[in-house]
Amino acid sequence: MPQTPSLLPVNPVEAPVHPLIAARYSPTRYADREVPPEVLQRVLEAARWAPSSYNRQPWYFLVTTRGHEGYTRLLRTLSPYNQKWAQSAPVLILGCAQDEDDRGPNRYAEHDLGLASALLALQAVAEGLATRFMAGFDKDAARQAFAVPAAYRPWTVIALGYPAADADPHAKPRTRKAYADFVGWNAWGATPPFAPPQGNETAAK
């Protein structure tokens, strides 16, 4: 098993959490360093073991690596802003959800893709990598570029790589909603007993 690198907490967490969570952030600058195939395998293995409704595992990750035609095709589907920074990432991944299989429609496919993506992101941190998820891309263009089957829907593009040495996770305030804004305690709108009097109101990556 690989050794988890020394992790520095960059998130101002209000309760002790696993170091992988406290260290996860979404940079827009990546080091000029390729990700070895065995490291990518471990990242994808983490996604492979995500839970899913009825164990349908409705995710598909199309991995593209810099220097290959697929990478260029996927990069071109991104919005102009995302293209500008994402080209520094050595790996771009198209995340798709299988909305229908031989059991019929799957209403939880996107939810389960999210679970798999979250595990992928945490394993990336364990490997010394970072991820940034993008909604800003042309889904139809991605479908056409890779002949994505009709049963699958492109949902996200994930930039993955080793963060650049000058990628400052503190460049923007790292804040989250207050507990009272997303947790109800035994009733909707009831404040949890551990909620501080005031919390962070603004969500950030």
Coordinates of N, CA and C in Angstrom, one line a residue:
M1 N 0.8 -1.2 0.0 CA 0.0 0.0 0.0 C 0.9 1.3 0.0
P2 N 0.5 2.3 -0.8 CA 1.3 3.5 -0.8 C 1.1 4.2 0.5
Q3 N 2.2 5.0 0.9 CA 2.2 5.8 2.1 C 1.5 7.1 1.9
T4 N 0.5 7.5 2.7 CA -0.1 8.7 2.6 C 0.8 9.8 2.9
P5 N 1.0 10.8 2.0 CA 1.9 11.9 2.2 C 1.5 12.8 3.4
S6 N 2.4 13.5 3.9 CA 2.1 14.4 5.0 C 1.1 15.4 4.6
L7 N 0.0 15.5 5.3 CA -1.1 16.4 4.9 C -1.2 17.6 5.8
L8 N -1.3 18.7 5.1 CA -1.5 20.0 5.9 C -3.0 20.4 5.8
P9 N -3.6 20.6 6.9 CA -5.0 21.0 6.9 C -5.2 22.4 6.3
V10 N -5.9 22.5 5.2 CA -6.2 23.8 4.6 C -7.6 24.3 4.8
N11 N -8.5 23.4 5.3 CA -9.9 23.8 5.5 C -10.1 24.1 7.0
P12 N -10.7 25.2 7.3 CA -11.0 25.6 8.7 C -12.1 24.8 9.3
V13 N -11.9 23.5 9.5 CA -13.0 22.7 10.0 C -13.3 23.0 11.4
E14 N -14.6 22.8 11.8 CA -15.1 23.1 13.1 C -15.1 21.9 14.1
A15 N -14.8 20.7 13.5 CA -14.8 19.5 14.3 C -13.7 18.6 13.7
P16 N -13.0 17.8 14.5 CA -12.0 16.9 13.9 C -12.5 16.0 12.9
V17 N -11.9 16.0 11.7 CA -12.3 15.1 10.6 C -11.0 14.4 10.1
H18 N -11.2 13.5 9.2 CA -10.0 12.8 8.7 C -9.1 13.8 8.0
P19 N -7.8 13.6 8.1 CA -6.9 14.5 7.4 C -7.1 14.7 5.9
L20 N -7.6 13.6 5.3 CA -7.8 13.7 3.8 C -8.9 14.7 3.5
I21 N -9.9 14.8 4.4 CA -11.0 15.8 4.2 C -10.5 17.2 4.5
A22 N -9.7 17.3 5.6 CA -9.2 18.6 6.0 C -8.2 19.2 5.0
A23 N -7.6 18.3 4.2 CA -6.5 18.8 3.2 C -7.0 18.9 1.8
R24 N -8.2 18.5 1.5 CA -8.7 18.5 0.1 C -9.1 19.9 -0.3
Y25 N -8.6 20.3 -1.5 CA -9.0 21.6 -2.1 C -8.9 21.4 -3.6
S26 N -9.4 22.5 -4.3 CA -9.5 22.4 -5.8 C -8.6 23.4 -6.4
P27 N -7.4 23.1 -6.7 CA -6.5 24.1 -7.3 C -6.8 24.3 -8.8
T28 N -6.3 25.4 -9.3 CA -6.4 25.7 -10.8 C -5.0 25.7 -11.4
R29 N -4.0 25.3 -10.6 CA -2.6 25.2 -11.2 C -2.0 23.8 -10.7
Y30 N -1.5 23.2 -11.7 CA -0.9 21.8 -11.5 C 0.6 21.8 -11.9
A31 N 1.3 20.9 -11.2 CA 2.7 20.8 -11.5 C 2.9 20.1 -12.9
D32 N 4.0 20.4 -13.5 CA 4.3 19.7 -14.8 C 4.9 18.4 -14.5
R33 N 4.1 17.5 -14.1 CA 4.4 16.1 -13.7 C 3.3 15.1 -14.0
E34 N 3.7 14.1 -14.7 CA 2.7 13.1 -15.1 C 2.3 12.2 -13.9
V35 N 1.1 11.7 -14.0 CA 0.6 10.8 -12.9 C 0.8 9.4 -13.4
P36 N 1.6 8.6 -12.7 CA 1.9 7.2 -13.1 C 0.6 6.4 -13.2
P37 N 0.5 5.4 -14.1 CA -0.7 4.6 -14.3 C -1.1 3.8 -13.0
E38 N -0.1 3.4 -12.2 CA -0.4 2.7 -11.0 C -1.1 3.6 -10.0
V39 N -0.7 4.9 -10.0 CA -1.4 5.8 -9.1 C -2.8 6.1 -9.6
L40 N -3.0 6.2 -10.9 CA -4.3 6.4 -11.4 C -5.2 5.2 -11.1
Q41 N -4.6 4.0 -11.2 CA -5.4 2.8 -10.8 C -5.9 2.8 -9.4
R42 N -5.1 3.3 -8.5 CA -5.5 3.3 -7.1 C -6.6 4.4 -6.9
V43 N -6.5 5.5 -7.6 CA -7.6 6.5 -7.5 C -8.9 5.9 -8.1
L44 N -8.8 5.2 -9.2 CA -10.0 4.6 -9.8 C -10.5 3.4 -8.9
E45 N -9.6 2.7 -8.3 CA -10.1 1.6 -7.4 C -10.9 2.2 -6.2
A46 N -10.6 3.3 -5.7 CA -11.4 4.0 -4.7 C -12.8 4.2 -5.2
A47 N -12.9 4.8 -6.4 CA -14.2 5.1 -7.0 C -15.0 3.8 -7.2
R48 N -14.2 2.7 -7.6 CA -14.9 1.4 -7.9 C -15.6 0.9 -6.7
W49 N -15.2 1.2 -5.5 CA -15.8 0.7 -4.3 C -16.8 1.6 -3.6
A50 N -17.2 2.6 -4.4 CA -18.3 3.4 -3.8 C -19.6 2.7 -3.7
P51 N -20.4 3.1 -2.7 CA -21.8 2.5 -2.6 C -22.7 3.0 -3.7
S52 N -23.7 2.2 -4.1 CA -24.6 2.6 -5.1 C -26.0 1.9 -4.9
S53 N -27.0 2.6 -5.4 CA -28.3 2.0 -5.2 C -28.4 0.6 -5.9
Y54 N -28.8 -0.4 -5.2 CA -28.9 -1.7 -5.7 C -27.6 -2.3 -6.3
N55 N -26.5 -1.6 -5.9 CA -25.2 -2.0 -6.4 C -25.1 -2.0 -7.9
R56 N -25.8 -1.0 -8.5 CA -25.8 -0.9 -10.0 C -24.6 -0.3 -10.5
Q57 N -23.8 0.5 -9.7 CA -22.5 1.0 -10.1 C -22.6 1.8 -11.4
P58 N -23.5 2.8 -11.5 CA -23.8 3.4 -12.8 C -22.8 4.5 -13.2
W59 N -21.6 4.4 -12.8 CA -20.6 5.5 -13.2 C -19.7 5.0 -14.3
Y60 N -19.2 5.9 -15.0 CA -18.2 5.6 -16.1 C -17.2 6.8 -16.1
F61 N -15.9 6.5 -15.9 CA -14.9 7.5 -15.9 C -14.0 7.3 -17.2
L62 N -14.1 8.3 -18.1 CA -13.3 8.2 -19.3 C -12.0 9.1 -19.0
V63 N -10.9 8.4 -18.8 CA -9.7 9.0 -18.4 C -8.9 9.4 -19.6
T64 N -8.4 10.7 -19.7 CA -7.6 11.1 -20.8 C -6.3 11.7 -20.2
T65 N -5.2 11.4 -20.8 CA -3.9 11.9 -20.3 C -3.2 12.8 -21.3
R66 N -2.5 13.8 -20.8 CA -1.9 14.8 -21.7 C -1.0 14.1 -22.7
G67 N -1.0 14.7 -23.9 CA -0.2 14.1 -25.0 C -1.0 13.2 -25.9
H68 N -2.2 12.8 -25.5 CA -3.0 12.0 -26.3 C -4.2 12.7 -26.9
E69 N -4.7 12.2 -28.0 CA -5.8 12.9 -28.7 C -7.0 13.1 -27.9
G70 N -7.3 12.1 -27.1 CA -8.5 12.1 -26.2 C -8.5 13.3 -25.3
Y71 N -7.3 13.6 -24.7 CA -7.1 14.7 -23.8 C -7.5 16.0 -24.5
T72 N -6.9 16.2 -25.8 CA -7.2 17.4 -26.5 C -8.7 17.6 -26.8
R73 N -9.3 16.4 -27.2 CA -10.8 16.5 -27.5 C -11.6 16.9 -26.3
L74 N -11.2 16.3 -25.1 CA -12.0 16.7 -23.9 C -11.7 18.1 -23.5
L75 N -10.5 18.5 -23.6 CA -10.1 19.9 -23.3 C -10.9 20.9 -24.1
R76 N -11.1 20.6 -25.3 CA -11.9 21.5 -26.2 C -13.3 21.6 -25.9
T77 N -13.9 20.7 -25.1 CA -15.3 20.8 -24.7 C -15.5 21.7 -23.5
L78 N -14.4 22.1 -22.9 CA -14.5 23.0 -21.7 C -14.8 24.4 -22.1
S79 N -15.4 25.1 -21.1 CA -15.6 26.5 -21.3 C -14.3 27.2 -21.5
P80 N -14.2 28.4 -22.1 CA -13.0 29.1 -22.3 C -12.2 29.3 -21.0
Y81 N -12.9 29.7 -20.0 CA -12.2 29.9 -18.7 C -11.6 28.6 -18.2
N82 N -12.4 27.5 -18.2 CA -11.8 26.2 -17.8 C -10.7 25.7 -18.6
Q83 N -10.8 26.0 -19.9 CA -9.7 25.5 -20.8 C -8.4 26.2 -20.4
K84 N -8.5 27.5 -20.0 CA -7.3 28.3 -19.7 C -6.4 27.7 -18.6
W85 N -7.1 27.2 -17.5 CA -6.3 26.7 -16.4 C -6.2 25.2 -16.5
A86 N -7.3 24.5 -17.0 CA -7.3 23.0 -17.0 C -6.2 22.4 -17.8
Q87 N -5.7 23.1 -18.8 CA -4.6 22.5 -19.6 C -3.3 22.3 -18.8
S88 N -3.2 22.8 -17.6 CA -2.0 22.5 -16.8 C -2.2 21.2 -16.1
A89 N -3.4 20.6 -16.0 CA -3.6 19.3 -15.4 C -3.2 18.2 -16.3
P90 N -2.4 17.2 -15.8 CA -2.0 16.1 -16.7 C -3.0 15.1 -17.0
V91 N -4.1 15.1 -16.3 CA -5.2 14.2 -16.5 C -6.5 14.9 -16.5
L92 N -7.4 14.6 -17.5 CA -8.8 15.1 -17.5 C -9.7 13.9 -17.6
I93 N -10.7 13.9 -16.7 CA -11.6 12.7 -16.7 C -13.0 13.2 -16.9
L94 N -13.7 12.5 -17.9 CA -15.1 12.7 -18.1 C -15.9 11.8 -17.3
G95 N -16.7 12.3 -16.3 CA -17.5 11.5 -15.5 C -18.9 11.4 -16.0
C96 N -19.4 10.2 -16.3 CA -20.7 10.0 -16.8 C -21.6 9.1 -15.9
A97 N -22.9 9.3 -16.0 CA -23.8 8.5 -15.2 C -24.7 7.7 -16.1
Q98 N -24.8 6.4 -15.8 CA -25.7 5.5 -16.6 C -27.1 5.6 -16.1
D99 N -27.9 6.3 -16.9 CA -29.3 6.6 -16.5 C -30.2 5.4 -16.7
E100 N -29.8 4.4 -17.5 CA -30.6 3.3 -17.8 C -29.7 2.1 -18.1
D101 N -30.2 0.9 -17.5 CA -29.4 -0.3 -17.8 C -30.5 -1.4 -18.1
D102 N -30.0 -2.7 -18.0 CA -31.0 -3.8 -18.3 C -32.1 -3.9 -17.3
R103 N -32.0 -3.2 -16.2 CA -33.0 -3.2 -15.1 C -34.0 -2.0 -15.3
G104 N -33.7 -1.2 -16.3 CA -34.6 -0.1 -16.6 C -33.9 1.2 -16.1
P105 N -34.7 2.3 -16.0 CA -34.2 3.6 -15.7 C -33.6 3.6 -14.2
N106 N -32.6 4.4 -14.0 CA -31.9 4.5 -12.7 C -32.0 6.0 -12.3
R107 N -32.9 6.3 -11.4 CA -33.1 7.6 -10.9 C -32.0 8.1 -10.0
Y108 N -31.2 7.2 -9.5 CA -30.1 7.6 -8.6 C -28.7 7.5 -9.2
A109 N -28.7 7.5 -10.5 CA -27.4 7.4 -11.2 C -26.5 8.5 -10.9
E110 N -27.0 9.7 -11.0 CA -26.2 10.9 -10.7 C -25.7 11.0 -9.3
H111 N -26.6 10.6 -8.4 CA -26.2 10.5 -6.9 C -25.1 9.6 -6.7
D112 N -25.1 8.4 -7.4 CA -24.1 7.4 -7.2 C -22.8 7.8 -7.9
L113 N -22.9 8.5 -9.0 CA -21.7 9.1 -9.7 C -21.0 10.0 -8.7
G114 N -21.8 10.8 -8.0 CA -21.2 11.7 -7.0 C -20.5 11.0 -5.9
L115 N -21.1 9.9 -5.4 CA -20.4 9.1 -4.4 C -19.1 8.6 -4.9
A116 N -19.1 8.0 -6.1 CA -17.8 7.5 -6.6 C -16.8 8.6 -6.8
S117 N -17.3 9.8 -7.3 CA -16.4 10.9 -7.5 C -15.8 11.4 -6.2
A118 N -16.5 11.4 -5.1 CA -16.0 11.8 -3.8 C -14.9 10.9 -3.4
L119 N -15.1 9.6 -3.5 CA -14.1 8.7 -3.1 C -12.8 8.8 -4.0
L120 N -13.0 9.1 -5.3 CA -11.9 9.3 -6.2 C -11.1 10.5 -5.7
A121 N -11.8 11.6 -5.3 CA -11.2 12.8 -4.9 C -10.4 12.6 -3.6
L122 N -10.9 11.8 -2.6 CA -10.2 11.6 -1.4 C -9.0 10.7 -1.6
Q123 N -9.1 9.7 -2.4 CA -7.9 8.9 -2.7 C -6.8 9.7 -3.4
A124 N -7.3 10.6 -4.3 CA -6.3 11.5 -4.9 C -5.5 12.3 -3.9
V125 N -6.2 12.8 -2.8 CA -5.5 13.5 -1.8 C -4.5 12.6 -1.1
A126 N -4.9 11.3 -0.8 CA -4.0 10.4 -0.2 C -2.7 10.1 -1.1
E127 N -2.8 10.3 -2.4 CA -1.7 10.1 -3.3 C -0.9 11.3 -3.5
G128 N -1.2 12.4 -2.8 CA -0.5 13.7 -3.0 C -1.0 14.5 -4.2
L129 N -2.2 14.0 -4.8 CA -2.8 14.7 -5.9 C -3.9 15.6 -5.5
A130 N -4.4 16.4 -6.5 CA -5.6 17.2 -6.2 C -6.5 17.1 -7.4
T131 N -7.8 17.4 -7.2 CA -8.8 17.4 -8.2 C -9.6 18.7 -8.2
R132 N -10.1 19.0 -9.3 CA -11.1 20.1 -9.4 C -12.2 19.6 -10.4
F133 N -13.4 19.7 -9.9 CA -14.6 19.3 -10.7 C -15.2 20.4 -11.5
M134 N -15.5 20.2 -12.7 CA -16.1 21.2 -13.6 C -17.4 20.9 -14.2
A135 N -18.4 21.8 -14.0 CA -19.6 21.7 -14.7 C -19.6 22.5 -16.0
G136 N -18.6 23.4 -16.1 CA -18.5 24.3 -17.3 C -17.9 23.6 -18.5
F137 N -18.7 22.7 -19.2 CA -18.3 22.1 -20.4 C -19.5 21.8 -21.2
D138 N -19.3 21.6 -22.5 CA -20.3 21.3 -23.5 C -20.6 19.8 -23.4
K139 N -21.7 19.4 -22.8 CA -22.0 18.0 -22.6 C -22.3 17.3 -24.0
D140 N -23.0 18.0 -24.9 CA -23.3 17.4 -26.2 C -22.0 17.2 -27.0
A141 N -21.1 18.2 -26.9 CA -19.8 18.1 -27.6 C -19.0 16.9 -27.0
A142 N -19.0 16.7 -25.7 CA -18.3 15.6 -25.1 C -18.9 14.3 -25.5
R143 N -20.2 14.2 -25.6 CA -20.9 13.0 -26.1 C -20.4 12.6 -27.5
Q144 N -20.4 13.6 -28.3 CA -20.0 13.4 -29.7 C -18.6 13.1 -29.8
A145 N -17.7 13.7 -29.1 CA -16.3 13.5 -29.2 C -15.9 12.1 -28.8
F146 N -16.6 11.5 -27.9 CA -16.2 10.2 -27.5 C -17.3 9.1 -27.7
A147 N -18.3 9.4 -28.5 CA -19.3 8.5 -28.9 C -19.9 7.8 -27.6
V148 N -20.3 8.7 -26.6 CA -20.8 8.2 -25.4 C -22.2 7.6 -25.7
P149 N -22.4 6.3 -25.2 CA -23.7 5.7 -25.5 C -24.9 6.4 -24.9
A150 N -26.0 6.3 -25.5 CA -27.2 7.0 -25.2 C -27.6 6.8 -23.7
A151 N -27.3 5.6 -23.2 CA -27.7 5.3 -21.8 C -26.9 6.1 -20.8
Y152 N -25.8 6.7 -21.2 CA -24.9 7.4 -20.3 C -25.1 8.9 -20.5
R153 N -25.0 9.7 -19.4 CA -25.0 11.1 -19.5 C -23.8 11.7 -19.0
P154 N -23.0 12.6 -19.8 CA -21.9 13.3 -19.2 C -22.3 14.3 -18.2
W155 N -21.6 14.2 -17.0 CA -22.0 15.1 -15.9 C -20.9 16.0 -15.4
T156 N -19.7 15.6 -15.5 CA -18.6 16.4 -15.0 C -17.3 16.1 -15.7
V157 N -16.4 17.1 -15.6 CA -15.0 16.8 -16.1 C -14.2 17.1 -14.8
I158 N -13.2 16.2 -14.6 CA -12.4 16.3 -13.4 C -11.0 16.5 -13.8
A159 N -10.4 17.6 -13.4 CA -9.0 17.8 -13.6 C -8.2 17.1 -12.4
L160 N -7.2 16.4 -12.7 CA -6.4 15.7 -11.7 C -4.9 15.8 -12.0
G161 N -4.2 16.0 -10.9 CA -2.7 16.1 -11.0 C -2.1 16.5 -9.7
Y162 N -0.8 16.6 -9.7 CA -0.1 17.1 -8.5 C -0.2 18.6 -8.5
P163 N -0.6 19.2 -7.4 CA -0.8 20.7 -7.4 C 0.5 21.4 -7.5
A164 N 0.5 22.5 -8.2 CA 1.7 23.3 -8.4 C 2.2 23.8 -7.0
A165 N 3.5 24.0 -7.0 CA 4.1 24.4 -5.7 C 3.5 25.8 -5.3
D166 N 3.1 26.6 -6.2 CA 2.6 27.9 -5.9 C 1.0 27.9 -5.9
A167 N 0.4 26.7 -5.9 CA -1.0 26.7 -5.9 C -1.5 26.9 -4.4
D168 N -1.9 28.1 -4.1 CA -2.2 28.5 -2.7 C -3.6 28.2 -2.4
P169 N -3.9 27.2 -1.5 CA -5.3 26.9 -1.2 C -5.9 28.0 -0.4
H170 N -5.1 28.9 0.1 CA -5.7 30.0 0.9 C -5.9 31.3 0.1
A171 N -5.8 31.2 -1.3 CA -5.9 32.3 -2.1 C -7.3 32.9 -2.0
K172 N -8.3 32.1 -1.8 CA -9.7 32.5 -1.6 C -10.2 32.0 -0.3
P173 N -11.1 32.7 0.4 CA -11.6 32.3 1.7 C -12.2 30.9 1.5
R174 N -11.8 30.0 2.4 CA -12.4 28.6 2.4 C -13.5 28.6 3.4
T175 N -14.7 28.7 3.0 CA -15.8 28.8 3.9 C -16.9 27.8 3.5
R176 N -17.8 27.5 4.5 CA -18.9 26.6 4.2 C -20.1 27.2 5.0
K177 N -21.3 26.7 4.6 CA -22.5 27.1 5.3 C -22.5 26.7 6.7
A178 N -23.2 27.4 7.5 CA -23.4 27.1 8.9 C -24.2 25.8 9.1
Y179 N -23.9 25.0 10.2 CA -24.6 23.8 10.4 C -26.2 24.0 10.3
A180 N -26.6 25.1 10.9 CA -28.1 25.3 10.9 C -28.7 25.5 9.5
D181 N -27.8 25.7 8.5 CA -28.3 25.9 7.1 C -28.4 24.6 6.4
F182 N -27.9 23.5 6.9 CA -28.0 22.3 6.1 C -28.2 21.0 7.0
V183 N -28.4 21.2 8.3 CA -28.6 20.1 9.2 C -29.9 20.4 10.1
G184 N -30.8 19.5 10.1 CA -32.0 19.7 11.0 C -31.8 18.6 12.1
W185 N -32.1 18.9 13.3 CA -31.9 18.0 14.4 C -33.2 17.5 14.9
N186 N -33.6 16.3 14.5 CA -34.9 15.7 14.8 C -36.1 16.4 14.2
A187 N -35.9 17.5 13.6 CA -37.0 18.2 12.9 C -36.4 19.2 11.9
W188 N -37.1 19.4 10.8 CA -36.7 20.3 9.8 C -36.5 21.7 10.4
G189 N -35.3 22.3 10.3 CA -35.1 23.6 10.8 C -34.6 23.7 12.2
A190 N -34.6 22.6 12.9 CA -34.2 22.6 14.3 C -32.6 22.6 14.3
T191 N -32.1 23.5 15.1 CA -30.6 23.7 15.1 C -29.9 22.6 15.9
P192 N -28.9 22.0 15.3 CA -28.1 20.9 16.1 C -27.5 21.5 17.3
P193 N -27.4 20.7 18.4 CA -26.9 21.2 19.6 C -25.4 21.6 19.6
F194 N -24.7 21.1 18.6 CA -23.3 21.5 18.4 C -23.0 22.7 17.5
A195 N -24.1 23.3 17.0 CA -23.9 24.4 16.0 C -23.5 25.6 16.8
P196 N -22.4 26.3 16.2 CA -22.0 27.5 16.9 C -23.0 28.6 16.7
P197 N -22.9 29.7 17.5 CA -23.9 30.7 17.3 C -23.9 31.3 15.9
Q198 N -22.7 31.4 15.3 CA -22.6 31.9 13.9 C -21.7 31.0 13.2
G199 N -22.0 30.8 11.9 CA -21.2 29.9 11.0 C -20.8 30.6 9.7
N200 N -20.1 29.9 8.9 CA -19.7 30.4 7.6 C -20.9 30.2 6.7
E201 N -21.2 31.3 6.0 CA -22.5 31.3 5.2 C -22.2 31.0 3.7
T202 N -21.0 31.2 3.3 CA -20.7 31.1 1.8 C -20.0 29.9 1.4
A203 N -20.5 29.2 0.4 CA -19.9 28.0 0.0 C -18.7 28.3 -0.9
A204 N -17.7 27.5 -0.9 CA -16.5 27.7 -1.7 C -15.9 26.4 -2.1
K205 N -15.2 26.4 -3.2 CA -14.5 25.2 -3.6 C -13.1 25.1 -2.8

